[in-house]
Amino acid sequence: MKAKIVWTFDLVEDLERVPEIYLKHIENTDGLYEIRVQQGSNIFRIFCFFDQGQLVVIANGFQKKTQKTPTNEIEFALKIKAEYESEK
């Protein structure tokens, strides 16, 4: 799984336009994205956001076990984003 996550990070870093299957904007948020990693039945979501359009800042991640992304995970990622932006 670790190798698949690293592979997906490399993909996000290298491609100018990353397919939505790997990187998707979270609806109703201001610039929060999820990096989507799946290997077999294991599904992981890693929240991130962009700084200055180029730097990808990793916020938090979790193993997805339900169809819907848990609200508390999104709220936690937004809190990390707000803290990052206020300390900049």
CSV table of N, CA and C in Angstrom, one decimal:
chain,number,residue,atom,x,y,z
A,1,MET,N,0.8,-1.2,0.0
A,1,MET,CA,0.0,0.0,0.0
A,1,MET,C,0.9,1.3,0.0
A,2,LYS,N,1.9,1.2,0.8
A,2,LYS,CA,2.8,2.4,0.9
A,2,LYS,C,3.4,2.7,-0.5
A,3,ALA,N,3.8,1.7,-1.3
A,3,ALA,CA,4.3,1.9,-2.6
A,3,ALA,C,3.3,2.6,-3.5
A,4,LYS,N,2.0,2.2,-3.4
A,4,LYS,CA,1.0,2.7,-4.2
A,4,LYS,C,0.7,4.2,-3.8
A,5,ILE,N,0.8,4.5,-2.6
A,5,ILE,CA,0.6,5.9,-2.1
A,5,ILE,C,1.8,6.8,-2.7
A,6,VAL,N,3.0,6.3,-2.6
A,6,VAL,CA,4.1,7.0,-3.1
A,6,VAL,C,4.0,7.2,-4.6
A,7,TRP,N,3.6,6.1,-5.3
A,7,TRP,CA,3.3,6.2,-6.8
A,7,TRP,C,2.3,7.3,-7.1
A,8,THR,N,1.2,7.4,-6.4
A,8,THR,CA,0.2,8.3,-6.6
A,8,THR,C,0.7,9.8,-6.3
A,9,PHE,N,1.5,9.9,-5.3
A,9,PHE,CA,2.1,11.2,-5.0
A,9,PHE,C,3.0,11.7,-6.2
A,10,ASP,N,3.8,10.7,-6.7
A,10,ASP,CA,4.6,11.0,-7.9
A,10,ASP,C,3.8,11.5,-9.1
A,11,LEU,N,2.7,10.8,-9.3
A,11,LEU,CA,1.8,11.1,-10.4
A,11,LEU,C,1.2,12.5,-10.2
A,12,VAL,N,0.8,12.9,-9.0
A,12,VAL,CA,0.3,14.2,-8.8
A,12,VAL,C,1.4,15.3,-9.0
A,13,GLU,N,2.6,14.9,-8.6
A,13,GLU,CA,3.7,15.8,-8.8
A,13,GLU,C,4.1,16.0,-10.3
A,14,ASP,N,4.0,15.0,-11.0
A,14,ASP,CA,4.6,15.0,-12.4
A,14,ASP,C,3.6,15.4,-13.5
A,15,LEU,N,2.3,15.1,-13.3
A,15,LEU,CA,1.3,15.4,-14.4
A,15,LEU,C,0.8,16.9,-14.2
A,16,GLU,N,0.7,17.5,-15.4
A,16,GLU,CA,0.1,18.9,-15.4
A,16,GLU,C,-1.4,18.8,-15.1
A,17,ARG,N,-2.1,17.8,-15.6
A,17,ARG,CA,-3.5,17.6,-15.4
A,17,ARG,C,-3.7,16.2,-14.8
A,18,VAL,N,-4.0,16.1,-13.6
A,18,VAL,CA,-4.1,14.8,-12.9
A,18,VAL,C,-5.5,14.3,-13.1
A,19,PRO,N,-5.8,13.1,-13.5
A,19,PRO,CA,-7.1,12.6,-13.7
A,19,PRO,C,-7.8,12.6,-12.3
A,20,GLU,N,-9.1,12.8,-12.4
A,20,GLU,CA,-10.0,12.9,-11.1
A,20,GLU,C,-9.9,11.6,-10.3
A,21,ILE,N,-9.6,10.5,-11.0
A,21,ILE,CA,-9.6,9.2,-10.2
A,21,ILE,C,-8.5,9.3,-9.2
A,22,TYR,N,-7.5,10.1,-9.4
A,22,TYR,CA,-6.4,10.3,-8.4
A,22,TYR,C,-6.4,11.5,-7.6
A,23,LEU,N,-7.0,12.6,-8.1
A,23,LEU,CA,-7.0,13.9,-7.3
A,23,LEU,C,-8.3,14.6,-7.6
A,24,LYS,N,-9.1,14.8,-6.6
A,24,LYS,CA,-10.4,15.4,-6.8
A,24,LYS,C,-10.6,16.5,-5.8
A,25,HIS,N,-11.2,17.6,-6.3
A,25,HIS,CA,-11.6,18.7,-5.4
A,25,HIS,C,-12.8,18.3,-4.5
A,26,ILE,N,-12.8,18.6,-3.3
A,26,ILE,CA,-13.9,18.4,-2.4
A,26,ILE,C,-14.9,19.5,-2.5
A,27,GLU,N,-16.1,19.1,-2.9
A,27,GLU,CA,-17.2,20.0,-3.1
A,27,GLU,C,-17.4,20.9,-1.8
A,28,ASN,N,-17.8,22.1,-2.1
A,28,ASN,CA,-18.2,23.0,-1.0
A,28,ASN,C,-17.1,23.3,-0.1
A,29,THR,N,-15.8,23.3,-0.5
A,29,THR,CA,-14.7,23.7,0.2
A,29,THR,C,-13.9,24.7,-0.6
A,30,ASP,N,-13.0,25.4,0.1
A,30,ASP,CA,-12.2,26.4,-0.6
A,30,ASP,C,-10.8,25.9,-0.8
A,31,GLY,N,-10.7,25.1,-1.8
A,31,GLY,CA,-9.4,24.6,-2.2
A,31,GLY,C,-8.9,23.3,-1.6
A,32,LEU,N,-9.8,22.6,-1.0
A,32,LEU,CA,-9.4,21.3,-0.4
A,32,LEU,C,-9.6,20.2,-1.4
A,33,TYR,N,-8.5,19.3,-1.6
A,33,TYR,CA,-8.6,18.2,-2.5
A,33,TYR,C,-8.3,16.9,-1.8
A,34,GLU,N,-8.7,15.8,-2.4
A,34,GLU,CA,-8.3,14.5,-1.9
A,34,GLU,C,-7.5,13.7,-2.9
A,35,ILE,N,-6.4,13.2,-2.4
A,35,ILE,CA,-5.6,12.3,-3.2
A,35,ILE,C,-6.3,10.9,-3.0
A,36,ARG,N,-6.6,10.2,-4.1
A,36,ARG,CA,-7.4,9.0,-4.0
A,36,ARG,C,-6.5,7.8,-4.3
A,37,VAL,N,-6.3,6.9,-3.4
A,37,VAL,CA,-5.4,5.7,-3.5
A,37,VAL,C,-6.3,4.5,-3.3
A,38,GLN,N,-6.2,3.6,-4.3
A,38,GLN,CA,-6.9,2.3,-4.1
A,38,GLN,C,-6.1,1.2,-4.6
A,39,GLN,N,-6.0,0.1,-3.7
A,39,GLN,CA,-5.3,-1.1,-4.1
A,39,GLN,C,-6.2,-2.3,-3.6
A,40,GLY,N,-6.8,-2.9,-4.6
A,40,GLY,CA,-7.7,-4.0,-4.2
A,40,GLY,C,-8.9,-3.4,-3.5
A,41,SER,N,-9.2,-3.9,-2.3
A,41,SER,CA,-10.3,-3.4,-1.5
A,41,SER,C,-9.9,-2.3,-0.5
A,42,ASN,N,-8.6,-2.0,-0.5
A,42,ASN,CA,-8.1,-1.0,0.4
A,42,ASN,C,-8.2,0.4,-0.3
A,43,ILE,N,-8.9,1.3,0.3
A,43,ILE,CA,-9.1,2.6,-0.2
A,43,ILE,C,-8.6,3.6,0.8
A,44,PHE,N,-7.7,4.5,0.4
A,44,PHE,CA,-7.2,5.6,1.3
A,44,PHE,C,-7.5,6.9,0.6
A,45,ARG,N,-7.8,7.9,1.5
A,45,ARG,CA,-8.0,9.3,1.0
A,45,ARG,C,-7.0,10.1,1.8
A,46,ILE,N,-6.3,11.0,1.1
A,46,ILE,CA,-5.3,11.9,1.7
A,46,ILE,C,-5.7,13.3,1.3
A,47,PHE,N,-6.1,14.1,2.3
A,47,PHE,CA,-6.5,15.5,2.0
A,47,PHE,C,-5.2,16.4,1.8
A,48,CYS,N,-5.4,17.3,0.8
A,48,CYS,CA,-4.3,18.2,0.6
A,48,CYS,C,-4.8,19.5,0.0
A,49,PHE,N,-3.9,20.5,-0.1
A,49,PHE,CA,-4.3,21.8,-0.7
A,49,PHE,C,-3.1,22.3,-1.3
A,50,PHE,N,-3.2,23.4,-2.2
A,50,PHE,CA,-2.1,24.0,-2.9
A,50,PHE,C,-1.7,25.3,-2.3
A,51,ASP,N,-0.4,25.5,-2.2
A,51,ASP,CA,0.1,26.8,-1.8
A,51,ASP,C,0.9,27.4,-3.0
A,52,GLN,N,0.5,28.6,-3.4
A,52,GLN,CA,1.1,29.3,-4.5
A,52,GLN,C,0.9,28.5,-5.8
A,53,GLY,N,-0.1,27.6,-5.9
A,53,GLY,CA,-0.4,26.9,-7.1
A,53,GLY,C,0.5,25.8,-7.4
A,54,GLN,N,1.7,25.6,-6.8
A,54,GLN,CA,2.6,24.6,-7.1
A,54,GLN,C,2.9,23.6,-6.0
A,55,LEU,N,3.0,24.1,-4.8
A,55,LEU,CA,3.3,23.3,-3.6
A,55,LEU,C,2.0,22.6,-3.1
A,56,VAL,N,2.1,21.3,-3.1
A,56,VAL,CA,1.0,20.5,-2.5
A,56,VAL,C,1.3,20.2,-1.0
A,57,VAL,N,0.4,20.7,-0.2
A,57,VAL,CA,0.5,20.5,1.3
A,57,VAL,C,-0.4,19.4,1.7
A,58,ILE,N,0.2,18.3,2.3
A,58,ILE,CA,-0.6,17.2,2.7
A,58,ILE,C,-1.1,17.5,4.1
A,59,ALA,N,-2.4,17.3,4.3
A,59,ALA,CA,-3.1,17.7,5.5
A,59,ALA,C,-3.2,16.4,6.4
A,60,ASN,N,-4.1,15.5,6.0
A,60,ASN,CA,-4.4,14.3,6.8
A,60,ASN,C,-4.9,13.2,5.9
A,61,GLY,N,-4.9,12.0,6.3
A,61,GLY,CA,-5.4,10.9,5.5
A,61,GLY,C,-6.1,9.9,6.4
A,62,PHE,N,-6.8,9.0,5.8
A,62,PHE,CA,-7.5,8.0,6.5
A,62,PHE,C,-7.9,6.8,5.5
A,63,GLN,N,-8.2,5.7,6.1
A,63,GLN,CA,-8.6,4.5,5.3
A,63,GLN,C,-10.1,4.6,5.2
A,64,LYS,N,-10.6,4.6,4.0
A,64,LYS,CA,-12.0,4.8,3.7
A,64,LYS,C,-12.7,3.4,3.9
A,65,LYS,N,-13.8,3.4,4.7
A,65,LYS,CA,-14.5,2.2,4.9
A,65,LYS,C,-16.0,2.3,4.5
A,66,THR,N,-16.4,3.5,4.2
A,66,THR,CA,-17.8,3.7,3.8
A,66,THR,C,-17.9,4.5,2.5
A,67,GLN,N,-19.0,4.5,1.8
A,67,GLN,CA,-19.2,5.3,0.6
A,67,GLN,C,-18.9,6.8,0.8
A,68,LYS,N,-19.5,7.3,1.8
A,68,LYS,CA,-19.4,8.8,2.0
A,68,LYS,C,-18.1,9.1,2.9
A,69,THR,N,-17.5,10.2,2.5
A,69,THR,CA,-16.3,10.7,3.2
A,69,THR,C,-16.8,11.3,4.5
A,70,PRO,N,-16.3,10.8,5.7
A,70,PRO,CA,-16.7,11.3,7.0
A,70,PRO,C,-16.5,12.8,7.1
A,71,THR,N,-17.5,13.5,7.6
A,71,THR,CA,-17.5,15.0,7.7
A,71,THR,C,-16.4,15.4,8.7
A,72,ASN,N,-16.2,14.6,9.7
A,72,ASN,CA,-15.1,15.0,10.7
A,72,ASN,C,-13.7,15.0,10.1
A,73,GLU,N,-13.5,14.1,9.1
A,73,GLU,CA,-12.2,14.1,8.4
A,73,GLU,C,-12.0,15.3,7.5
A,74,ILE,N,-13.1,15.8,6.9
A,74,ILE,CA,-13.0,17.0,6.0
A,74,ILE,C,-12.8,18.2,7.0
A,75,GLU,N,-13.5,18.3,8.1
A,75,GLU,CA,-13.4,19.4,9.0
A,75,GLU,C,-12.0,19.4,9.6
A,76,PHE,N,-11.4,18.3,9.9
A,76,PHE,CA,-10.0,18.3,10.4
A,76,PHE,C,-9.1,18.8,9.3
A,77,ALA,N,-9.2,18.4,8.1
A,77,ALA,CA,-8.3,18.8,7.0
A,77,ALA,C,-8.5,20.4,6.8
A,78,LEU,N,-9.7,20.9,6.9
A,78,LEU,CA,-9.9,22.3,6.8
A,78,LEU,C,-9.3,23.1,7.9
A,79,LYS,N,-9.3,22.5,9.1
A,79,LYS,CA,-8.6,23.1,10.3
A,79,LYS,C,-7.1,23.2,10.0
A,80,ILE,N,-6.5,22.1,9.6
A,80,ILE,CA,-5.1,22.1,9.2
A,80,ILE,C,-4.8,23.1,8.2
A,81,LYS,N,-5.6,23.2,7.2
A,81,LYS,CA,-5.4,24.2,6.1
A,81,LYS,C,-5.5,25.7,6.7
A,82,ALA,N,-6.4,25.9,7.5
A,82,ALA,CA,-6.6,27.3,8.1
A,82,ALA,C,-5.4,27.6,9.0
A,83,GLU,N,-4.9,26.6,9.8
A,83,GLU,CA,-3.7,26.8,10.6
A,83,GLU,C,-2.5,27.1,9.8
A,84,TYR,N,-2.3,26.4,8.7
A,84,TYR,CA,-1.2,26.5,7.8
A,84,TYR,C,-1.2,28.0,7.2
A,85,GLU,N,-2.4,28.4,6.7
A,85,GLU,CA,-2.5,29.7,6.1
A,85,GLU,C,-2.3,30.8,7.1
A,86,SER,N,-2.7,30.7,8.4
A,86,SER,CA,-2.6,31.7,9.3
A,86,SER,C,-1.1,31.8,9.8
A,87,GLU,N,-0.4,30.8,9.8
A,87,GLU,CA,1.0,30.8,10.2
A,87,GLU,C,2.0,31.2,9.1
A,88,LYS,N,1.5,31.3,7.9
A,88,LYS,CA,2.4,31.7,6.8
A,88,LYS,C,2.8,33.1,6.8
